[in-house]
Short mmCIF file of C-alpha atoms in Angstrom, two decimals:
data_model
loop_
_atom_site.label_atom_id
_atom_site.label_comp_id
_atom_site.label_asym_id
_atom_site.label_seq_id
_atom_site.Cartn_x
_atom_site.Cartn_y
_atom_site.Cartn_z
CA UNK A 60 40.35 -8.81 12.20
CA UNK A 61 40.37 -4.89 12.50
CA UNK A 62 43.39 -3.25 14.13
CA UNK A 63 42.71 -1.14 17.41
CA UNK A 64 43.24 1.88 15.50
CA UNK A 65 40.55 0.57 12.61
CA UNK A 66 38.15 -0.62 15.88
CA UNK A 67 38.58 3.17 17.17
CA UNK A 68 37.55 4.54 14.17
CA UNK A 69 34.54 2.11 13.81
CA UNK A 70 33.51 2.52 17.29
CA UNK A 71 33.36 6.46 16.86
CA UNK A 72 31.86 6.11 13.39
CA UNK A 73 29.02 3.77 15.34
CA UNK A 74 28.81 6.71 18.25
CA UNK A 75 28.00 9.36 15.35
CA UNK A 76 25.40 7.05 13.91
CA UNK A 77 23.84 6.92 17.25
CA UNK A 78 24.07 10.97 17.76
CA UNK A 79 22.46 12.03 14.55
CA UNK A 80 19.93 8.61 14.49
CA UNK A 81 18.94 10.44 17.69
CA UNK A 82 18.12 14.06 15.99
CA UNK A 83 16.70 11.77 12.85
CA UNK A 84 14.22 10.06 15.95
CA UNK A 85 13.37 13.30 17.38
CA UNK A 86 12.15 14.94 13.87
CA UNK A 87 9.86 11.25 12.83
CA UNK A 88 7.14 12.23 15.30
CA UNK A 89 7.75 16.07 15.63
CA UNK A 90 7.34 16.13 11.70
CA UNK A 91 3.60 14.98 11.15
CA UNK A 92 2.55 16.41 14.73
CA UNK A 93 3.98 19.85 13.43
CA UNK A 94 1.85 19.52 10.17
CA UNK A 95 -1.14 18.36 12.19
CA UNK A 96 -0.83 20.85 14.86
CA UNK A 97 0.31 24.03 13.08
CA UNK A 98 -0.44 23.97 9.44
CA UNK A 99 -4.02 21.70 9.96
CA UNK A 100 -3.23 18.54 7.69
CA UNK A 101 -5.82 16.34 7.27
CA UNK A 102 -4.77 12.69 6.98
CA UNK A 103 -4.87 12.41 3.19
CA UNK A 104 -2.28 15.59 3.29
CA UNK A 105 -0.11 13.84 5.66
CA UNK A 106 0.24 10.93 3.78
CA UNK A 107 0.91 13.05 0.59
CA UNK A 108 3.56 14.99 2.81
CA UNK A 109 5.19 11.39 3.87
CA UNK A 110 4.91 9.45 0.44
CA UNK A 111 7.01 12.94 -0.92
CA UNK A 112 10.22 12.63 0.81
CA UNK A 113 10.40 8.99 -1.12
CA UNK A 114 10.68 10.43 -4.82
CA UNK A 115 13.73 11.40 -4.20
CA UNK A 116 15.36 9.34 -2.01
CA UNK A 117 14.71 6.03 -4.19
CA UNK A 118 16.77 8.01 -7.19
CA UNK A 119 19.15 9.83 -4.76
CA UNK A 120 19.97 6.25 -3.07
CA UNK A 121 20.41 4.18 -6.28
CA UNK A 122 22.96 7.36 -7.51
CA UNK A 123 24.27 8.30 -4.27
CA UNK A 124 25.12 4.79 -3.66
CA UNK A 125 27.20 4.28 -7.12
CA UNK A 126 28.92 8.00 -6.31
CA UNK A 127 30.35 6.56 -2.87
CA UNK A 128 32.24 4.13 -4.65
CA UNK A 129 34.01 6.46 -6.98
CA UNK A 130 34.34 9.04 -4.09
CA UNK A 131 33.95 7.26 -0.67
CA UNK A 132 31.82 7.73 1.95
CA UNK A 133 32.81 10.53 3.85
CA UNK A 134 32.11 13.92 1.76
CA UNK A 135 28.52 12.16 1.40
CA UNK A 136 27.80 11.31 4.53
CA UNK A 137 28.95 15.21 5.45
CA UNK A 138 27.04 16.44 3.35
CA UNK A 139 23.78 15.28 3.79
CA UNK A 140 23.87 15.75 7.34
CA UNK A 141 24.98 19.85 6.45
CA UNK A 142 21.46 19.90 4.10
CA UNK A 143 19.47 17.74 6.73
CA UNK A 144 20.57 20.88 9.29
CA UNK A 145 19.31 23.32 7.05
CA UNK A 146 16.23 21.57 6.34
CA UNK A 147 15.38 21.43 9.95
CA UNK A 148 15.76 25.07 10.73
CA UNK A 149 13.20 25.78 7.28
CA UNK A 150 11.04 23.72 8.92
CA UNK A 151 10.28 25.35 12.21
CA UNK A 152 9.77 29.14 10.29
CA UNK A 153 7.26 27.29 7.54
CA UNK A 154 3.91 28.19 7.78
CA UNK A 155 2.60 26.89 4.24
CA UNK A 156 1.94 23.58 3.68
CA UNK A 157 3.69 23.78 -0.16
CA UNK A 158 6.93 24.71 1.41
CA UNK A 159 6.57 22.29 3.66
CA UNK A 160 6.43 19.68 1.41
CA UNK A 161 9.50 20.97 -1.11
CA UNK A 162 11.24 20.70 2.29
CA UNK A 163 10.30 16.72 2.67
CA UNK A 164 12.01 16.15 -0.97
CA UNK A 165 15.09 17.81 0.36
CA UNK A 166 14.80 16.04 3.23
CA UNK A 167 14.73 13.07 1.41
CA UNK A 168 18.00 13.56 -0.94
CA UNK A 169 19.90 14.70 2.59
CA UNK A 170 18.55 10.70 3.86
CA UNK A 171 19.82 9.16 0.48
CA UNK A 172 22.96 10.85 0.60
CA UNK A 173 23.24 9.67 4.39
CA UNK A 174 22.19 6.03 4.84
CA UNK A 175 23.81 4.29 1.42
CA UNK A 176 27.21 5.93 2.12
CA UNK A 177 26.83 4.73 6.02
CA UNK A 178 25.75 1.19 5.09
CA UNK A 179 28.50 0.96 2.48
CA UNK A 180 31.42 2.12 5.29
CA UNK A 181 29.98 -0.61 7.19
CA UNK A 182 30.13 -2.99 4.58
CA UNK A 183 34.24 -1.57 4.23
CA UNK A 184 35.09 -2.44 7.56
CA UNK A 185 33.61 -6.44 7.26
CA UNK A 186 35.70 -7.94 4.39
CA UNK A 187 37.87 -9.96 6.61
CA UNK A 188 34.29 -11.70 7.51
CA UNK A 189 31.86 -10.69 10.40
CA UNK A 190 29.52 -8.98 7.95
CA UNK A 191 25.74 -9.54 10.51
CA UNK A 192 28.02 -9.23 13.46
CA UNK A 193 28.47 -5.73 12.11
CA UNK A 194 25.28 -4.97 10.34
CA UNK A 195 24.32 -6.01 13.87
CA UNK A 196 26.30 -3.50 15.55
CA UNK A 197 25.81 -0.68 12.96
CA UNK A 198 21.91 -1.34 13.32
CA UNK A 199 21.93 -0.99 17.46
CA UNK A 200 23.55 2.28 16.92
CA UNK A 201 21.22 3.70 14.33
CA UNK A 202 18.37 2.45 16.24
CA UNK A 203 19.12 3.15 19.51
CA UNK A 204 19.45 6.93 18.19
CA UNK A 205 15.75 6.62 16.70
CA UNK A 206 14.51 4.76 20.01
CA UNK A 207 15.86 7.68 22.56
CA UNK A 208 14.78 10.49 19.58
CA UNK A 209 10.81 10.61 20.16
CA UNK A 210 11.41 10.67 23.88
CA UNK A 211 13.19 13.07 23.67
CA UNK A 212 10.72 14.88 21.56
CA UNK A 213 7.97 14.04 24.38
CA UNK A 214 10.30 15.31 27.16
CA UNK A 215 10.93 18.18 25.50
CA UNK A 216 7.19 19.39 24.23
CA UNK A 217 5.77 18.32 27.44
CA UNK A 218 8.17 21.16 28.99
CA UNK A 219 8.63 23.52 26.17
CA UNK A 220 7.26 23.08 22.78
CA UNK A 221 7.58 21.59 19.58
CA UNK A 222 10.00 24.14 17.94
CA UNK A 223 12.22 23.02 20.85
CA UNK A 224 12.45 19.33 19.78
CA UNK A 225 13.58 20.58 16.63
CA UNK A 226 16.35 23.10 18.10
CA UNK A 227 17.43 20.28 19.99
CA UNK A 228 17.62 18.16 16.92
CA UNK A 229 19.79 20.36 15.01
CA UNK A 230 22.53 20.64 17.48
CA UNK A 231 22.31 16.65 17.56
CA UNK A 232 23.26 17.24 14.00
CA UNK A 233 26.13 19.14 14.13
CA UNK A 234 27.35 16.99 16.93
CA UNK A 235 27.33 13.96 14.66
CA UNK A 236 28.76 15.67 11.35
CA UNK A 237 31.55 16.72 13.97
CA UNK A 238 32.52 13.30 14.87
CA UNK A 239 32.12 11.80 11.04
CA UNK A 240 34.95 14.83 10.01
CA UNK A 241 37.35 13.10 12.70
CA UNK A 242 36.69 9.42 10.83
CA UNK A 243 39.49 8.31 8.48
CA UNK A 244 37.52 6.58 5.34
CA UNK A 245 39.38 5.53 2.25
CA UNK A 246 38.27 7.56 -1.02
CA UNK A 247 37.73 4.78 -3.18
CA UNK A 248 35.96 2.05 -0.94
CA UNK A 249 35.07 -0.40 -3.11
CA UNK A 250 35.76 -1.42 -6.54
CA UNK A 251 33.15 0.71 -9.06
CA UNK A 252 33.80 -1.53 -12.09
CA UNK A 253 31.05 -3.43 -13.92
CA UNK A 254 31.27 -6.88 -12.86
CA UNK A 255 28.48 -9.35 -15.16
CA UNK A 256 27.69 -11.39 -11.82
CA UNK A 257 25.93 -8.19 -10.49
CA UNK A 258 22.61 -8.64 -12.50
CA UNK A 259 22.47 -12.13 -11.28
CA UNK A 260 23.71 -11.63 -7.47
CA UNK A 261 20.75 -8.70 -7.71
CA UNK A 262 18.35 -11.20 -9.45
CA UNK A 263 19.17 -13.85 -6.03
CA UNK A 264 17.81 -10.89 -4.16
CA UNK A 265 14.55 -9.68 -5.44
CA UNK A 266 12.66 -11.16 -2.71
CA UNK A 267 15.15 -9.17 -0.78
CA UNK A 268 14.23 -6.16 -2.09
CA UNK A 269 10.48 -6.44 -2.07
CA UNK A 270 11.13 -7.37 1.53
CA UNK A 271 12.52 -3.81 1.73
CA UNK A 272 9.66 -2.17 -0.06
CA UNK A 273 7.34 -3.67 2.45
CA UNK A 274 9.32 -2.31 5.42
CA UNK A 275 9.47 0.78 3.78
CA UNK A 276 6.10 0.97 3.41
CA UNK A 277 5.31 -0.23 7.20
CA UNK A 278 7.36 1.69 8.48
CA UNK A 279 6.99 5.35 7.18
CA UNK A 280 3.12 4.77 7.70
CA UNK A 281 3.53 3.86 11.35
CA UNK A 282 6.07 6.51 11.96
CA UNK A 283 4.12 9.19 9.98
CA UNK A 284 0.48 8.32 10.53
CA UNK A 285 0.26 6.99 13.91
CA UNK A 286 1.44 10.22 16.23
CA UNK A 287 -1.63 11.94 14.72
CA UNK A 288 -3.56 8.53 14.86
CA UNK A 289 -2.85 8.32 18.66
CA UNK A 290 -3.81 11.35 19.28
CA UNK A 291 -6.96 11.20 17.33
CA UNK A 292 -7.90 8.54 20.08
CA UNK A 293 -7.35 10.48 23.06
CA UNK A 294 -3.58 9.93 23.71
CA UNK A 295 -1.57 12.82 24.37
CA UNK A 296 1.34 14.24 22.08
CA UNK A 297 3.97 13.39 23.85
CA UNK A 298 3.05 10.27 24.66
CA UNK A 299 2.58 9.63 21.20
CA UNK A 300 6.71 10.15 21.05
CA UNK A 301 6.76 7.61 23.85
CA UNK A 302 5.07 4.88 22.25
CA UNK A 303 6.82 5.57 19.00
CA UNK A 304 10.30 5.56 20.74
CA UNK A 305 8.91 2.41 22.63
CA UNK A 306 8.60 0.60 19.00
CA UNK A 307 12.22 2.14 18.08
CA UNK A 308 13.32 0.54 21.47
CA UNK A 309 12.30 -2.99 20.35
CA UNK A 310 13.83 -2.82 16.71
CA UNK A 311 17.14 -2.38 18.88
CA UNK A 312 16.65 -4.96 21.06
CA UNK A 313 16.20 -7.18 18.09
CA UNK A 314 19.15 -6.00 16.41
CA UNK A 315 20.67 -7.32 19.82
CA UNK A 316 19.62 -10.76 19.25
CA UNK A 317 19.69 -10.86 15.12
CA UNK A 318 22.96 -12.17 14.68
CA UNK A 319 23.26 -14.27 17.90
CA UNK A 320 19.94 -16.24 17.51
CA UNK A 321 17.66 -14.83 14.83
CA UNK A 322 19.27 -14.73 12.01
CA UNK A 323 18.17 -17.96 9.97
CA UNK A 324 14.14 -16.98 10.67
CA UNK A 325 13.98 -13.35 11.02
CA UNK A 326 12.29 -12.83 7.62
CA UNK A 327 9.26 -14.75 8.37
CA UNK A 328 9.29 -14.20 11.45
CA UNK A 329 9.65 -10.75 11.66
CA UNK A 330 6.49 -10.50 8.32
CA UNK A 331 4.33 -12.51 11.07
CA UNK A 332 4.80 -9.76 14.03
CA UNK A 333 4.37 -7.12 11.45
CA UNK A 334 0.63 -8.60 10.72
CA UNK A 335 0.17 -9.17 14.37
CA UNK A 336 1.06 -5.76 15.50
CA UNK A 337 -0.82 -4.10 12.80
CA UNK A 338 -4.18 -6.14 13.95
CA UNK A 339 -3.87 -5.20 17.21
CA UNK A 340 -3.38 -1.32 16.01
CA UNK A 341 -6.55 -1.67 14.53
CA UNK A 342 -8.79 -3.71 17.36
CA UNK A 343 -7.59 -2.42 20.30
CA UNK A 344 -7.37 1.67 19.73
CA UNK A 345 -6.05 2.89 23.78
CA UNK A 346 -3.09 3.46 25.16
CA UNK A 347 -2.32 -0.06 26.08
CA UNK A 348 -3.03 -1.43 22.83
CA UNK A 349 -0.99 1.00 21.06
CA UNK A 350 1.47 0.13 23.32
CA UNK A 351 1.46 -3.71 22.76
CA UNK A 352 1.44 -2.83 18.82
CA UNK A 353 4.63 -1.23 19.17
CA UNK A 354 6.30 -3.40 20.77
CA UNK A 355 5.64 -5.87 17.92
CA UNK A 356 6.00 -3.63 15.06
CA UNK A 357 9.29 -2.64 16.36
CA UNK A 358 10.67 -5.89 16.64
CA UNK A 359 9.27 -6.71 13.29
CA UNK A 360 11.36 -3.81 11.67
CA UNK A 361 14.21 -4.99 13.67
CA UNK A 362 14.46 -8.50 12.56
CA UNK A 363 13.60 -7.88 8.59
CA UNK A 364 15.86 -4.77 8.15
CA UNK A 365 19.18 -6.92 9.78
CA UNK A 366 18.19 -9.59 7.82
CA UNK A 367 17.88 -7.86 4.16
CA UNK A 368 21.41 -5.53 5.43
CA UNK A 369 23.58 -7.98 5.52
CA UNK A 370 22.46 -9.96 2.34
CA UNK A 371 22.63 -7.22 0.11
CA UNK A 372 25.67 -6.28 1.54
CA UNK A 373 26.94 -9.40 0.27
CA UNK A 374 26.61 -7.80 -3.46
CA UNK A 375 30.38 -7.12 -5.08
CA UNK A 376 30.06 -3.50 -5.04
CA UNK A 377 29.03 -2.18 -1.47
CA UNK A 378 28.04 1.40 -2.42
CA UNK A 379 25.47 0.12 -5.31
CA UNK A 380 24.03 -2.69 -3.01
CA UNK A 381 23.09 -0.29 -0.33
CA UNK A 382 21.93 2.15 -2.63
CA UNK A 383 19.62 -0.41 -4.03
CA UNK A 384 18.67 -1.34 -0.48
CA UNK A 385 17.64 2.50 0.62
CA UNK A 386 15.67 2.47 -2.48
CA UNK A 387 13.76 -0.13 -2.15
CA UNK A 388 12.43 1.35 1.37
CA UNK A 389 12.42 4.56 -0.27
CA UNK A 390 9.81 3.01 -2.96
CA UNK A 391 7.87 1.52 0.07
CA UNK A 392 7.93 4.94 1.84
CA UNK A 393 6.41 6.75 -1.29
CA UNK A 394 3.64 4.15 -1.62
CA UNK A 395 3.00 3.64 1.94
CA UNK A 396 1.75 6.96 3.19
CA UNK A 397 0.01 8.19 0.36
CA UNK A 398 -2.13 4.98 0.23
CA UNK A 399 -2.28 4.09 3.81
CA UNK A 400 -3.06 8.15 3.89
CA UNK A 401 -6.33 8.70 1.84
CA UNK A 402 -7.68 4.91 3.49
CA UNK A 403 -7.52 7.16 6.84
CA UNK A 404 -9.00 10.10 4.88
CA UNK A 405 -11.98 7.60 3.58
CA UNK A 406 -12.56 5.62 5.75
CA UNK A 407 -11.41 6.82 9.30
CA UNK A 408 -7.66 6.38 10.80
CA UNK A 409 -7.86 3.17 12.25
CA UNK A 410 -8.61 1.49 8.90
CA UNK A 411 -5.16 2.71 8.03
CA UNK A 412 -4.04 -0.08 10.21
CA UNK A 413 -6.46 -3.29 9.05
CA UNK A 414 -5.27 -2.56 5.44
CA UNK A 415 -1.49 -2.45 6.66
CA UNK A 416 -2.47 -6.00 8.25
CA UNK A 417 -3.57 -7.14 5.12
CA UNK A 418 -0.50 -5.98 3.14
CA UNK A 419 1.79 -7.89 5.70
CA UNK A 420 -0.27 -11.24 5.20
CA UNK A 421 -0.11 -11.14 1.39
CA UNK A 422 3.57 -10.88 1.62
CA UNK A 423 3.91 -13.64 4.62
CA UNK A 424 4.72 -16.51 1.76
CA UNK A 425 7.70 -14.27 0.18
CA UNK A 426 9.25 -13.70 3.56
CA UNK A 427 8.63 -17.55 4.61
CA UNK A 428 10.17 -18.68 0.81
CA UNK A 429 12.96 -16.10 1.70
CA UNK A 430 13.76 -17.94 5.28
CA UNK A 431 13.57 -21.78 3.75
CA UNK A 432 16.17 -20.50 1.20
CA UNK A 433 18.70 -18.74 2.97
#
């Protein structure tokens, strides 16, 4: 059981989570509409633009992830949130599409700096036990920052303009590297000694991690190819942002109910609403039936990110378990965009969508193999 002073500390490290989750929600749609809108990306270069971030975040996650174990979480943490702020302000004064993109690789090393060290501090706090209660908690908090982000972003453009989302997203981000600098985290976390039960403890979990590649891949093509999708088919910009933030709002209220209720069957389960959702994407192409695909796809993310958390979490050394984690999105995110990307560029942007359905029922028997097991 935490002491009041260690719950403090959590609570404030959760509140930071949510504050710069919220700047991190506010940049997913403002990204690709900003490359759509001012630089004139077709949909293969958008996917090329998304799948670029991944490179390096699958190798920064996997290092990044070993270094927070030798070094703890905290200088990590602050500093990818201090490159993250630069790479927002480069953003809104680039006007070549090059730039742009050496801006998404440094985007994604500040992300794989970021999310390993945050999971691992997570897993820090839960070795008395409680480890989905606070994968759980950790997960509202990140997500509820990504669910109130794009409205934001619609609020915002649909009173100012884009550049203002992203001035608003940068303070967000000096707000939350202000609060992690008040956190107390222990410099060495976790044990960074070889231990031979890691290969197999990370040989239990490969379905795990191809779990995680699919969600990667899922995910970063909704976030990243469905604003400009949207509003392809007649939907405006900013409510774009509100149907993304709607399918952010459902992975949180999943997270809500994960440990409680879900737990045991949120693999399949959540591989089965990721099919759905993705089918209706691609049938039903108006603002209700966007609408009704977020809410699925949301709760999909929701219930298969909690689920893979917390059981690779359960690996001996924290830092290298979420690092292997961030890159198996991260390898998901590369391949996601840049395929789901040039199927848009071939054969129109609402195939995009049908082949995402298909990837989701080819891996429906490793998620439902997963769920029997655990």
């Amino acid at each position: 059981m935490p002491s009041p002073v260690g719950s403090t500390q959590l609570l404030r490290f959760y509140i930071a989570v949510a504050v710069f989750s919220t700047a991190f929600g506010i940049m997913s749609p403002a990204v690709p509409l900003y490359a759509r809108l001012s630089l004139y990306a077709n949909d293969w270069e958008l996917g090329i633009l998304g799948a670029v971030m991944a490179v390096p975040y699958v190798i920064g996650s996997i290092f990044f992830g070993r270094v927070s174990d030798r070094v703890g979480r905290k200088p990590l943490l602050a500093g990818g949130l201090i490159l993250y702020f630069f790479v927002v302000y480069a953003y809104m004064s680039t006007a070549d599409i090059l730039v742009f993109g050496m801006l998404r690789c440094l985007e994604g090393i500040a992300f794989s700096s970021i999310w390993p060290s945050a999971e691992a501090f997570v897993a820090d706090r839960s070795r008395a036990g409680g480890l989905d209660r606070q994968v759980g908690y950790y997960s509202v908090a990140w997500s509820a920052g990504y669910t109130a982000g794009p409205f934001l972003m619609g609020a915002v453009i649909s009173v100012w303009n884009l550049l203002s989302a992203f001035l608003l997203a940068s303070v967000l981000i000096l707000l939350g590297l202000a609060t992690i600098l008040t956190i107390r985290m222990p410099q060495n976390a976790s044990s960074p000694e070889y231990d031979p039960q890691e290969n197999r403890d990370l040989r239990s979990i490969s379905g795990v991690v191809y779990i995680m590649v699919i969600w990667g891949f899922a995910m970063l093509t909704f976030y990243f190819l469905f604003p400009p999708y949207a509003v392809s088919a007649g939907v405006t910009a900013s409510m774009a942002g509100y149907i993304v933030g709607s399918a952010s709002g459902m992975r949180t209220a999943s997270f809500l109910l994960y440990e409680r209720f879900l737990k045991r069957n949120s693999a399949a389960l959540g591989m089965g609403l990721l099919l759905l959702s993705t089918l209706l994407g691609w049938a039903f192409p108006s603002l209700f039936g966007f609408l009704a695909m977020a809410i699925l796809f949301g709760s999909a993310l929701g219930l298969l990110y909690a689920y893979a958390l917390a059981r690779m979490l359960e690996l001996p050394s924290k830092g290298a378990g979420a690092g292997i984690f961030e890159a198996a999105i991260g390898f998901g995110q590369f391949f996601g965009p840049v395929t789901m990307g040039y199927i848009g560029f071939l054969l129109g942007s609402g195939a995009t969508f049908l082949a995402l359905s298909v990837v989701a029922a080819v891996s429906l028997p490793v998620a439902l193999r997963i769920s029997l097991k655990h």
